[in-house]
Amino acid sequence: MARVIVMGGGVSGHTAATFAKKWLGKDHEVVVVTPNARWNWIPSNIWVGVGEMTKDDVTFELAPVYHKAGIDYRQAKALGIHPEGGSTHGDKPYIVIEYTGQGKEGQKEELTYDYLINATGPKLNFAATPGLGDANGLGEFTVSVCTADHAEHANHELQKVFEKAKHSKQTVLIGTGHGMCTCQGAAFEYIFNVEHEAKKAGVRDNLDIKWISNESFLGDFGIGGLHMKRGGYAASSRLFAESLFSERGVNWTIGAAVTQVEKGKAHYEQLDGTTGVIDFDFAMLIPPFAGVGLKAIAKDGTDITDQMFAPNGFMKVDANYAAGAYENWKASDWPKTYQSTIADNVFAVGIAFAPPHPISKPMKSPSGRDIFPTPPRTGMPSGIIGKTVAHSICDKILKGKNAPLHEASMAHMGAACVASAGKGLTNGTAAALTVYPVVPDFETYPGLGRDLNYTFGEIGLAGHWIKHILHHMFLYKAKLNPGWTLIPE
Amino acid sequence: MKEIEKRIKPYDANFTTMVPTTFVKAMRTCVLWQIIRFIVINIKMLVVVRKSH
Ligand SMILES: Cc1cc2nc3c(=O)[nH]c(=O)nc-3n(C[C@H](O)[C@H](O)[C@H](O)COP(=O)(O)OP(=O)(O)OC[C@H]3O[C@@H](n4cnc5c(N)ncnc54)[C@H](O)[C@@H]3O)c2cc1C
């Protein structure tokens, strides 16, 4: 009997674990180690953050779902990986976990594995910018929508500002809270949902809504922007993003790193060296992401974390980490199998793998501060990568150790994304986008880097309906209800 | 359209952007048109999803 351990029960880990169990059946063990008791459909946190949904609408208890699937669920966080074994386990690799629930809070345990998937996602690194959030993310000065709890807190603060806006002018600041943030899409959704809700609440005229981000142009989204066919042109996402910001009366400050936050004040530096302060009454600034801080230890007790993980804490996999300058980057730098560089039976999926380099062009301010988006790994690629790695591992277990690994490079994969711009059955809107491939391939598609036949976008009510249907579909799928495998990632 | 135009100031950042006309804005929430777009967008997305798996 083989044991597969999945660290992290989020989008990619849950996908990997549930498919692995389905394919391996009762003869093999699948263990999920994750500190959260509830699964969260993160994209809908945006609607929790404006009071259109509750935490219960976007989360569900994991224990009954894993029980039904026959998955061994440990409500715990992984602390370290011992890929060569050691302790009382001989050569058998193992991980160390610390329980966060199930009545064993604080207890540590060692779990051996045959195959390990690291799907631990991001650490929300609020500490990288002084004054941004706090250790729990529920900031004193700024709020976040990255978890369902953060989003509930954000809505609580937002409603206070809406209340004040009934009598006086208020300023809302939304965007990224550091020079090297990713996830601009989430901030983009939140700002337009806030604007939409402000109109509904009758306080829009008293609300000055401002955007700040580290993108060098609006519509970069951490993927270097995209082009789509419109009116006989291949038009840049910049045109559409700027158009939407103008239409909805949102001012923007871009190419900006938030350097410090105080009560009601965000200090920033821009790519041209300009520095400034934006005063606000409410701010939702996305924190930068880092790896969750797992350690790697050799059999003799040596710390080999720097061999297994990149300096930002994400796990090194089969990517080309030596590509160098932007001009040398190639689509082929991106990982295909997600196998660890130092252990054949360890893989990293979703946000947990270390990208070879950003997608957007790196830029610095005259003072040397890095100001550019780091690469996003959105839901669809995270799910596909999780499923592909589960497939590779199951083949190795069922067909033999020499079974070839399956591949899912973000440079050969598209993404469908729906960015909400306001919720409402007849007056909601969302930007529905597809991009192919996610990582631009300038060798295959010179100039624009993407296939214009599969890269498109439009905003409208239809996009909102799709976003709403996806909310229910993905929760249905994650709960493993009948027919769940038919719903694509 | 008038509402949007009112907010634009010459030589501000939003002066050089394209802004939707009243017709374009109305079509975004026109239920009949959006039902058609719903079908079209779903097909386009499914093609990309299939190509990516
Ligand atoms: C507000 C917001 C809106 C978004 N909207 C969209 C959208 O509309 N469309 C889209 O495609 N994507 C969207 N995304 C991105 C999407 O949520 C991510 O791509 C996806 O969640 C990444 O999956 P993951 O499994 O890598 O990480 P996660 O889903 O974050 O899962 C990581 C899991 O690991 C667990 N974990 C953490 N530390 C440990 C540890 N030490 N040991 C074990 N487990 C651990 C965490 O508790 C968590 O359960 C959004 C993101 C945010 C923040």
Coordinates of C-alpha atoms and ligand atoms in Angstrom, one line a residue:
Chain A
M1 CA 0.0 0.0 0.0
A2 CA 1.4 3.4 -1.0
R3 CA 0.8 6.6 0.9
V4 CA 0.3 9.9 -0.9
I5 CA 0.4 13.0 1.3
V6 CA -1.0 16.3 0.1
M7 CA 0.0 19.3 2.2
G8 CA -2.6 22.0 1.7
G9 CA -6.3 21.6 1.1
G10 CA -6.9 24.6 -1.1
V11 CA -7.8 24.8 -4.7
S12 CA -4.9 22.8 -6.1
G13 CA -4.4 20.4 -3.1
H14 CA -8.1 19.5 -2.9
T15 CA -8.2 18.8 -6.6
A16 CA -5.0 16.7 -6.4
A17 CA -6.2 14.7 -3.3
T18 CA -9.7 14.0 -4.5
F19 CA -8.5 12.8 -8.0
A20 CA -5.7 10.8 -6.4
K21 CA -8.1 9.0 -4.1
K22 CA -10.6 8.4 -7.0
W23 CA -7.9 6.8 -9.2
L24 CA -6.1 4.9 -6.4
G25 CA -9.1 3.5 -4.7
K26 CA -9.1 1.6 -1.4
D27 CA -5.7 -0.1 -2.0
H28 CA -3.7 3.0 -1.3
E29 CA -3.8 5.8 1.2
V30 CA -4.3 9.5 0.5
V31 CA -3.7 11.9 3.4
V32 CA -4.5 15.6 3.4
V33 CA -2.7 17.8 5.9
T34 CA -4.2 21.3 6.0
P35 CA -4.7 23.7 8.9
N36 CA -8.2 24.8 7.8
A37 CA -11.4 23.1 8.9
R38 CA -13.4 24.6 6.0
W39 CA -12.7 24.8 2.3
N40 CA -13.0 28.2 0.8
W41 CA -14.0 29.1 -2.8
I42 CA -11.7 32.1 -2.7
P43 CA -12.9 34.0 -5.8
S44 CA -16.3 34.6 -4.1
N45 CA -14.6 36.3 -1.1
I46 CA -14.9 39.4 -3.2
W47 CA -18.7 39.2 -2.7
V48 CA -18.3 38.6 1.1
G49 CA -16.1 41.7 1.2
V50 CA -19.0 43.8 0.0
G51 CA -21.7 42.1 2.0
E52 CA -23.3 40.3 -0.9
M53 CA -22.4 36.8 0.5
T54 CA -21.6 35.5 3.9
K55 CA -18.6 33.3 5.0
D56 CA -21.0 30.3 5.1
D57 CA -21.9 30.9 1.4
V58 CA -18.3 30.5 0.3
T59 CA -17.0 27.8 2.7
F60 CA -17.9 24.3 3.8
E61 CA -16.6 21.7 6.4
L62 CA -13.9 19.5 4.9
A63 CA -14.1 16.6 7.4
P64 CA -17.4 15.1 6.1
V65 CA -16.3 15.4 2.5
Y66 CA -12.9 13.7 3.1
H67 CA -14.7 11.0 5.2
K68 CA -17.1 10.3 2.3
A69 CA -14.1 10.1 -0.1
G70 CA -12.0 7.9 2.1
I71 CA -9.3 10.5 2.5
D72 CA -7.3 10.6 5.8
Y73 CA -7.8 14.2 6.9
R74 CA -5.4 15.8 9.4
Q75 CA -6.3 19.3 10.5
A76 CA -2.7 20.3 10.9
K77 CA 0.0 22.4 9.3
A78 CA 3.1 20.9 7.8
L79 CA 6.3 22.2 9.4
G80 CA 9.1 20.4 7.6
I81 CA 10.0 17.8 5.0
H82 CA 12.6 15.1 5.5
P83 CA 13.0 13.8 1.9
E84 CA 15.8 11.3 2.8
G85 CA 14.1 9.9 5.9
G86 CA 15.8 9.8 9.3
S87 CA 14.5 9.8 12.9
T88 CA 13.0 6.3 13.5
H89 CA 11.9 5.9 9.9
G90 CA 15.2 4.7 8.3
D91 CA 15.3 5.7 4.6
K92 CA 11.6 6.4 4.5
P93 CA 10.9 10.1 3.8
Y94 CA 8.5 11.8 6.2
I95 CA 7.0 15.2 7.1
V96 CA 6.5 16.8 10.5
I97 CA 3.1 18.2 11.2
E98 CA 1.5 20.2 14.0
Y99 CA -2.2 19.9 14.6
T100 CA -4.4 22.9 14.6
G101 CA -7.7 21.1 15.3
Q102 CA -9.4 17.7 15.8
G103 CA -8.8 18.1 19.6
K104 CA -5.0 17.7 19.1
E105 CA -4.0 21.4 18.9
G106 CA -0.3 21.9 19.2
Q107 CA 0.6 18.2 19.0
K108 CA 3.4 17.2 16.6
E109 CA 3.5 14.0 14.5
E110 CA 5.7 12.5 11.9
L111 CA 4.0 11.0 8.8
T112 CA 5.9 8.9 6.3
Y113 CA 5.1 9.1 2.6
D114 CA 5.7 7.4 -0.7
Y115 CA 4.7 10.5 -2.6
L116 CA 4.3 14.1 -1.4
I117 CA 2.5 17.0 -3.0
N118 CA 3.2 20.5 -1.7
A119 CA 0.0 22.5 -2.3
T120 CA 0.4 25.0 0.6
G121 CA -0.4 28.1 -1.4
P122 CA 0.8 31.5 -0.3
K123 CA 1.8 33.0 3.0
L124 CA 0.1 36.4 3.1
N125 CA 3.2 38.4 3.7
F126 CA 1.7 41.6 5.4
A127 CA 5.0 42.1 7.3
A128 CA 6.8 43.1 4.0
T129 CA 5.2 46.6 4.2
P130 CA 5.2 48.4 7.5
G131 CA 1.6 49.0 8.7
L132 CA 0.0 46.7 6.2
G133 CA -2.4 44.4 8.0
D134 CA -1.0 42.4 10.9
A135 CA 0.0 38.8 11.6
N136 CA -3.7 37.8 11.4
G137 CA -4.3 39.8 8.3
L138 CA -7.1 41.7 10.0
G139 CA -5.2 45.0 9.7
E140 CA -5.4 47.9 11.9
F141 CA -5.0 50.3 9.0
T142 CA -5.9 48.3 5.9
V143 CA -8.1 45.3 5.2
S144 CA -7.8 42.3 2.9
V145 CA -10.2 39.9 1.1
C146 CA -7.7 37.0 0.7
T147 CA -9.5 34.7 3.2
A148 CA -13.2 34.5 4.0
D149 CA -12.5 35.9 7.5
H150 CA -10.6 38.8 6.1
A151 CA -13.4 39.5 3.6
E152 CA -16.0 39.5 6.4
H153 CA -13.9 42.0 8.3
A154 CA -13.4 44.1 5.2
N155 CA -17.2 44.3 4.7
H156 CA -17.7 45.3 8.3
E157 CA -15.2 48.3 7.8
L158 CA -16.7 49.1 4.4
Q159 CA -20.2 49.5 5.8
K160 CA -18.9 51.9 8.4
V161 CA -17.5 54.0 5.5
F162 CA -20.7 53.8 3.5
E163 CA -22.5 55.0 6.7
K164 CA -20.2 58.0 7.0
A165 CA -20.5 58.7 3.3
K166 CA -24.1 59.5 3.9
H167 CA -23.0 62.7 5.5
S168 CA -19.4 63.5 4.4
K169 CA -16.9 62.8 1.6
Q170 CA -14.9 59.6 2.1
T171 CA -11.9 58.2 0.3
V172 CA -11.5 54.5 -0.6
L173 CA -8.1 53.2 -1.7
I174 CA -7.9 49.7 -3.2
G175 CA -5.0 47.9 -4.9
T176 CA -1.7 46.3 -4.1
G177 CA 0.2 46.9 -0.9
H178 CA 3.8 46.3 -2.0
G179 CA 6.1 46.7 -5.0
M180 CA 6.1 42.9 -5.8
C181 CA 2.5 41.9 -5.3
T182 CA 0.5 39.5 -7.5
C183 CA -3.3 39.0 -7.5
Q184 CA -4.1 42.4 -9.1
G185 CA -7.2 40.7 -10.5
A186 CA -8.7 40.3 -7.0
A187 CA -8.2 44.0 -6.2
F188 CA -9.6 44.9 -9.6
E189 CA -12.8 42.9 -8.8
Y190 CA -13.1 44.4 -5.3
I191 CA -12.8 48.0 -6.5
F192 CA -15.6 47.7 -9.0
N193 CA -17.8 45.8 -6.6
V194 CA -17.3 48.5 -4.0
E195 CA -18.2 51.1 -6.6
H196 CA -21.3 49.1 -7.6
E197 CA -22.4 48.7 -4.0
A198 CA -21.8 52.4 -3.3
K199 CA -24.2 53.3 -6.1
K200 CA -26.8 50.9 -4.7
A201 CA -26.4 52.4 -1.3
G202 CA -26.8 55.9 -2.7
V203 CA -23.4 57.1 -1.5
R204 CA -21.4 57.0 -4.7
D205 CA -21.3 60.8 -5.0
N206 CA -19.6 61.2 -1.6
L207 CA -17.0 58.4 -2.3
D208 CA -13.7 59.2 -4.0
I209 CA -12.5 55.7 -5.2
K210 CA -8.8 55.4 -5.9
W211 CA -6.7 52.6 -7.3
I212 CA -3.0 52.0 -6.6
S213 CA -1.0 49.1 -8.1
N214 CA 2.5 48.0 -9.0
E215 CA 1.5 47.4 -12.6
S216 CA 3.5 49.5 -15.1
F217 CA 0.3 49.8 -17.1
L218 CA -3.4 49.3 -16.2
G219 CA -4.5 45.8 -17.4
D220 CA -1.0 44.2 -16.9
F221 CA -2.5 41.8 -14.3
G222 CA 0.9 40.2 -13.7
I223 CA 0.7 38.4 -17.1
G224 CA 2.2 41.3 -19.1
G225 CA -1.3 42.3 -20.2
L226 CA -2.9 40.6 -23.2
H227 CA -4.3 41.5 -26.6
M228 CA -7.7 40.7 -28.0
K229 CA -9.4 41.2 -31.3
R230 CA -11.9 44.0 -31.3
G231 CA -13.3 46.2 -34.1
G232 CA -10.7 45.0 -36.6
Y233 CA -7.7 45.6 -34.2
A234 CA -5.7 43.5 -31.8
A235 CA -6.3 45.8 -28.8
S236 CA -4.3 45.8 -25.6
S237 CA -6.0 45.0 -22.2
R238 CA -4.7 48.4 -21.2
L239 CA -7.3 50.1 -23.4
F240 CA -10.1 48.1 -21.8
A241 CA -8.9 48.5 -18.3
E242 CA -8.4 52.3 -18.6
S243 CA -11.8 52.6 -20.3
L244 CA -13.5 50.8 -17.3
F245 CA -11.6 52.9 -14.8
S246 CA -12.7 56.1 -16.6
E247 CA -16.2 55.0 -17.0
R248 CA -16.6 54.2 -13.4
G249 CA -14.9 57.3 -12.2
V250 CA -11.9 55.6 -10.5
N251 CA -8.6 57.5 -10.4
W252 CA -5.4 55.4 -10.7
T253 CA -1.8 55.5 -9.5
I254 CA 0.3 52.8 -11.2
G255 CA 3.9 51.7 -11.2
A256 CA 3.6 52.3 -7.5
A257 CA 5.0 50.4 -4.5
V258 CA 3.2 51.1 -1.2
T259 CA 6.1 51.5 1.1
Q260 CA 4.4 52.2 4.4
V261 CA 0.9 52.5 5.8
E262 CA -0.2 54.6 8.7
K263 CA -3.7 55.3 10.0
G264 CA -5.4 56.8 7.0
K265 CA -2.3 57.3 5.0
A266 CA -0.5 55.1 2.3
H267 CA 3.0 56.2 1.4
Y268 CA 4.2 55.1 -2.1
E269 CA 7.1 55.3 -4.5
Q270 CA 6.6 55.2 -8.3
L271 CA 8.8 53.8 -11.1
D272 CA 9.9 57.4 -12.1
G273 CA 11.0 58.1 -8.5
T274 CA 8.0 60.1 -7.5
T275 CA 7.0 59.6 -3.9
G276 CA 3.7 60.6 -2.4
V277 CA 1.0 59.9 0.2
I278 CA -2.6 59.0 -0.4
D279 CA -5.1 59.8 2.4
F280 CA -7.9 57.3 2.8
D281 CA -10.8 56.4 5.1
F282 CA -10.9 52.7 3.9
A283 CA -8.1 50.8 2.2
M284 CA -8.0 47.2 0.9
L285 CA -4.5 46.5 -0.2
I286 CA -3.5 43.0 -1.2
P287 CA -0.3 41.8 0.6
P288 CA 2.6 40.2 -1.3
F289 CA 2.8 36.4 -1.3
A290 CA 5.7 34.2 -0.1
G291 CA 6.0 30.5 0.6
V292 CA 4.6 29.3 3.9
G293 CA 8.0 28.7 5.4
L294 CA 8.4 24.9 5.2
K295 CA 11.8 23.5 6.2
A296 CA 13.7 20.7 4.5
I297 CA 16.0 18.6 6.5
A298 CA 18.6 16.0 5.3
K299 CA 18.9 12.6 6.9
D300 CA 21.9 13.7 8.9
G301 CA 19.9 16.7 10.3
T302 CA 21.5 19.3 7.9
D303 CA 19.1 22.1 6.9
I304 CA 18.6 21.8 3.1
T305 CA 15.8 24.3 2.8
D306 CA 17.8 26.4 0.4
Q307 CA 18.2 23.4 -1.9
M308 CA 14.6 22.5 -1.9
F309 CA 13.1 26.0 -1.8
A310 CA 13.7 29.3 -3.6
P311 CA 14.6 32.3 -1.4
N312 CA 10.9 33.4 -1.5
G313 CA 9.9 30.1 0.2
F314 CA 8.3 28.5 -2.9
M315 CA 9.4 25.0 -3.9
K316 CA 11.9 24.6 -6.7
V317 CA 10.6 22.3 -9.5
D318 CA 11.6 21.4 -13.1
A319 CA 11.8 25.0 -14.2
N320 CA 14.8 26.9 -15.6
Y321 CA 15.8 29.2 -12.8
A322 CA 18.9 30.4 -14.6
A323 CA 17.1 32.3 -17.5
G324 CA 18.6 35.6 -16.4
A325 CA 17.4 38.9 -17.9
Y326 CA 13.9 39.5 -19.4
E327 CA 15.3 39.4 -22.9
N328 CA 16.4 35.8 -22.4
W329 CA 13.1 34.5 -21.0
K330 CA 11.4 31.6 -22.9
A331 CA 8.1 29.8 -22.6
S332 CA 10.2 26.6 -22.1
D333 CA 11.6 28.0 -18.8
W334 CA 8.2 27.2 -17.2
P335 CA 7.9 23.8 -15.3
K336 CA 6.1 20.9 -16.9
T337 CA 6.0 18.1 -14.4
Y338 CA 6.3 20.1 -11.1
Q339 CA 8.7 17.5 -9.7
S340 CA 11.1 18.7 -7.0
T341 CA 14.7 19.4 -8.1
I342 CA 16.0 17.3 -5.2
A343 CA 13.4 14.5 -4.6
D344 CA 11.7 12.5 -7.4
N345 CA 8.7 11.7 -5.2
V346 CA 8.0 15.3 -4.2
F347 CA 5.9 17.7 -6.3
A348 CA 4.7 21.3 -5.8
V349 CA 1.4 22.5 -7.3
G350 CA -0.6 25.8 -7.5
I351 CA 1.0 28.8 -5.9
A352 CA 3.4 26.6 -3.9
F353 CA 5.8 26.0 -6.8
A354 CA 8.6 28.5 -7.5
P355 CA 8.1 30.2 -10.9
P356 CA 11.3 30.5 -13.0
H357 CA 10.8 34.3 -13.2
P358 CA 8.0 36.8 -13.4
I359 CA 5.8 37.1 -16.5
S360 CA 5.6 40.9 -16.4
K361 CA 8.8 42.8 -17.2
P362 CA 10.8 43.5 -14.1
M363 CA 11.2 47.3 -13.4
K364 CA 13.0 49.3 -10.7
S365 CA 12.6 52.9 -9.4
P366 CA 15.7 55.1 -9.5
S367 CA 16.2 54.3 -5.8
G368 CA 16.5 50.6 -6.8
R369 CA 13.1 49.5 -5.5
D370 CA 11.6 46.6 -7.5
I371 CA 8.1 47.6 -8.7
F372 CA 6.4 45.0 -10.9
P373 CA 3.8 42.2 -10.5
T374 CA 5.0 38.7 -9.6
P375 CA 3.3 35.9 -11.6
P376 CA -0.2 34.9 -10.7
R377 CA -1.3 31.3 -10.6
T378 CA -5.1 31.5 -10.8
G379 CA -7.7 28.9 -10.1
M380 CA -7.8 27.1 -13.4
P381 CA -4.1 26.5 -13.8
S382 CA -3.8 25.6 -10.1
G383 CA -6.5 23.0 -10.5
I384 CA -5.2 21.6 -13.8
I385 CA -1.6 21.4 -12.3
G386 CA -3.0 19.6 -9.2
K387 CA -4.9 17.1 -11.3
T388 CA -1.9 16.5 -13.6
V389 CA 0.5 15.8 -10.7
A390 CA -2.1 13.4 -9.1
H391 CA -2.2 11.6 -12.5
S392 CA 1.6 11.3 -12.6
I393 CA 1.8 9.9 -9.1
C394 CA -1.1 7.5 -9.6
D395 CA 0.5 6.2 -12.7
K396 CA 3.8 5.6 -10.8
I397 CA 1.9 3.7 -8.1
L398 CA -0.4 1.7 -10.4
K399 CA 1.8 1.2 -13.5
G400 CA 5.3 1.2 -12.0
K401 CA 8.0 3.6 -11.0
N402 CA 9.1 4.1 -14.7
A403 CA 5.7 5.4 -15.8
P404 CA 6.3 8.8 -17.5
L405 CA 5.2 12.0 -15.8
H406 CA 2.3 14.0 -17.2
E407 CA 2.9 17.6 -18.2
A408 CA 0.9 20.8 -17.7
S409 CA 3.1 23.8 -18.5
M410 CA 1.5 27.2 -18.0
A411 CA 3.1 28.1 -21.3
H412 CA 1.0 25.5 -23.1
M413 CA -2.2 26.1 -21.0
G414 CA -4.9 28.7 -21.3
A415 CA -6.9 30.2 -18.5
A416 CA -10.5 31.3 -18.4
C417 CA -11.2 34.0 -15.8
V418 CA -14.2 35.9 -14.9
A419 CA -13.6 39.2 -13.0
S420 CA -16.7 40.5 -11.3
A421 CA -17.4 44.3 -11.7
G422 CA -20.6 44.3 -9.6
K423 CA -23.2 41.7 -8.4
G424 CA -26.8 41.7 -9.5
L425 CA -29.0 39.3 -11.5
T426 CA -30.1 42.0 -14.0
N427 CA -27.6 44.8 -13.4
G428 CA -24.4 43.0 -12.5
T429 CA -21.4 42.9 -14.8
A430 CA -18.2 40.9 -15.1
A431 CA -15.3 40.8 -17.5
A432 CA -15.1 37.3 -19.0
L433 CA -11.6 36.6 -20.2
T434 CA -9.7 33.8 -21.8
V435 CA -6.0 33.9 -22.4
Y436 CA -3.9 31.3 -24.3
P437 CA -1.3 30.6 -23.3
V438 CA -1.1 32.0 -19.7
V439 CA 2.7 32.5 -20.1
P440 CA 3.3 34.4 -23.4
D441 CA 5.2 32.4 -25.9
F442 CA 7.0 35.0 -28.1
E443 CA 8.6 32.3 -30.2
T444 CA 5.4 30.7 -31.3
Y445 CA 3.4 33.9 -31.3
P446 CA 5.9 36.7 -32.2
G447 CA 5.0 40.2 -31.0
L448 CA 1.9 39.6 -28.9
G449 CA 3.0 36.3 -27.3
R450 CA -0.5 34.8 -27.4
D451 CA -2.9 33.1 -29.8
L452 CA -5.5 35.8 -30.7
N453 CA -8.0 33.1 -31.7
Y454 CA -8.2 31.9 -28.1
T455 CA -7.6 35.1 -26.2
F456 CA -10.6 37.3 -25.8
G457 CA -12.5 39.3 -23.3
E458 CA -15.8 41.2 -22.9
I459 CA -17.7 42.8 -20.1
G460 CA -21.4 42.4 -19.4
L461 CA -24.2 40.8 -17.6
A462 CA -23.5 37.4 -19.2
G463 CA -20.1 37.4 -17.5
H464 CA -21.8 38.0 -14.1
W465 CA -24.1 35.0 -14.7
I466 CA -21.1 32.8 -15.6
K467 CA -19.3 34.0 -12.4
H468 CA -22.4 33.2 -10.3
I469 CA -22.8 29.8 -11.9
L470 CA -19.1 29.0 -11.5
H471 CA -19.5 29.8 -7.7
H472 CA -22.1 27.1 -7.3
M473 CA -20.5 24.7 -9.8
F474 CA -17.1 24.7 -8.1
L475 CA -18.5 24.4 -4.6
Y476 CA -20.6 21.5 -5.9
K477 CA -17.5 19.9 -7.4
A478 CA -15.4 20.5 -4.3
K479 CA -18.0 18.8 -2.1
L480 CA -17.7 15.7 -4.4
N481 CA -21.4 15.7 -5.2
P482 CA -22.5 13.2 -7.9
G483 CA -20.8 13.9 -11.3
W484 CA -18.1 16.1 -9.8
T485 CA -15.4 14.7 -12.1
L486 CA -17.4 16.0 -15.1
I487 CA -16.9 19.6 -14.0
P488 CA -13.6 20.9 -15.4
E489 CA -11.0 22.6 -13.3
Chain B
M1 CA -22.5 58.8 -21.6
K2 CA -23.0 62.4 -20.4
E3 CA -22.2 61.2 -16.8
I4 CA -18.9 59.7 -17.9
E5 CA -18.0 62.7 -20.1
K6 CA -18.6 65.0 -17.1
R7 CA -16.0 63.3 -15.1
I8 CA -13.3 63.5 -17.8
K9 CA -10.9 66.5 -17.6
P10 CA -8.8 67.6 -20.5
Y11 CA -5.2 66.2 -20.2
D12 CA -6.1 64.1 -17.1
A13 CA -5.2 60.4 -17.4
N14 CA -8.8 59.6 -18.3
F15 CA -8.8 62.1 -21.2
T16 CA -6.9 59.7 -23.5
T17 CA -9.0 56.6 -22.8
M18 CA -11.8 55.2 -24.9
V19 CA -15.2 55.4 -23.1
P20 CA -18.3 53.4 -23.9
T21 CA -21.2 55.0 -25.7
T22 CA -24.7 54.9 -24.3
F23 CA -25.5 52.1 -26.7
V24 CA -22.5 49.9 -25.7
K25 CA -23.3 50.4 -22.0
A26 CA -27.0 49.5 -22.6
M27 CA -26.1 46.3 -24.4
R28 CA -24.0 45.2 -21.5
T29 CA -27.1 44.7 -19.4
C30 CA -29.6 44.1 -22.2
V31 CA -31.0 40.7 -21.1
L32 CA -31.8 39.4 -24.6
W33 CA -28.4 40.3 -26.0
Q34 CA -26.7 39.0 -22.9
I35 CA -28.4 35.6 -23.3
I36 CA -26.8 35.3 -26.7
R37 CA -23.4 36.5 -25.3
F38 CA -23.8 34.0 -22.5
I39 CA -23.9 31.2 -25.0
V40 CA -21.0 32.6 -27.1
I41 CA -18.7 33.2 -24.1
N42 CA -19.4 29.7 -22.7
I43 CA -18.5 28.1 -26.0
K44 CA -15.3 30.2 -26.3
M45 CA -14.4 29.3 -22.7
L46 CA -15.0 25.6 -23.2
V47 CA -12.8 25.6 -26.2
V48 CA -9.9 27.1 -24.1
V49 CA -10.7 24.7 -21.2
R50 CA -10.5 21.7 -23.6
K51 CA -7.3 23.0 -25.2
S52 CA -5.7 23.3 -21.8
H53 CA -6.5 19.8 -20.3
Ligands
LIG1 C1 -9.5 37.5 -3.2 C2 -9.1 36.5 -4.3 C3 -9.9 36.4 -5.4 C4 -9.5 35.5 -6.4 N1 -10.3 35.4 -7.5 C5 -9.9 34.5 -8.5 C6 -10.8 34.3 -9.6 O1 -11.8 35.0 -9.8 N2 -10.4 33.4 -10.5 C7 -9.2 32.6 -10.4 O2 -9.0 31.8 -11.2 N3 -8.5 32.8 -9.3 C8 -8.7 33.7 -8.4 N4 -7.9 33.8 -7.3 C9 -6.7 33.0 -7.2 C10 -7.0 31.6 -6.6 O3 -7.7 31.8 -5.4 C11 -5.7 30.9 -6.4 O4 -5.2 30.7 -7.7 C12 -5.8 29.5 -5.8 O5 -6.5 29.6 -4.6 C13 -4.5 28.9 -5.7 O6 -4.6 27.6 -5.2 P1 -3.5 26.9 -4.2 O7 -4.1 25.6 -3.9 O8 -2.2 27.1 -4.8 O9 -3.6 27.8 -2.9 P2 -4.8 27.9 -1.8 O10 -6.1 27.8 -2.5 O11 -4.5 29.2 -1.1 O12 -4.5 26.7 -0.8 C14 -3.4 26.6 0.0 C15 -3.8 25.7 1.2 O13 -2.7 25.4 1.9 C16 -3.0 25.5 3.3 N5 -1.7 25.6 4.0 C17 -1.1 26.8 4.3 N6 0.1 26.5 5.0 C18 0.1 25.2 5.2 C19 1.0 24.3 5.8 N7 2.1 24.7 6.5 N8 0.8 23.0 5.8 C20 -0.4 22.5 5.2 N9 -1.3 23.3 4.6 C21 -1.0 24.6 4.6 C22 -3.9 26.7 3.4 O14 -4.6 26.7 4.6 C23 -4.8 26.4 2.2 O15 -5.8 25.6 2.5 C24 -8.3 34.8 -6.3 C25 -7.5 34.9 -5.1 C26 -7.9 35.8 -4.2 C27 -7.0 36.0 -2.9

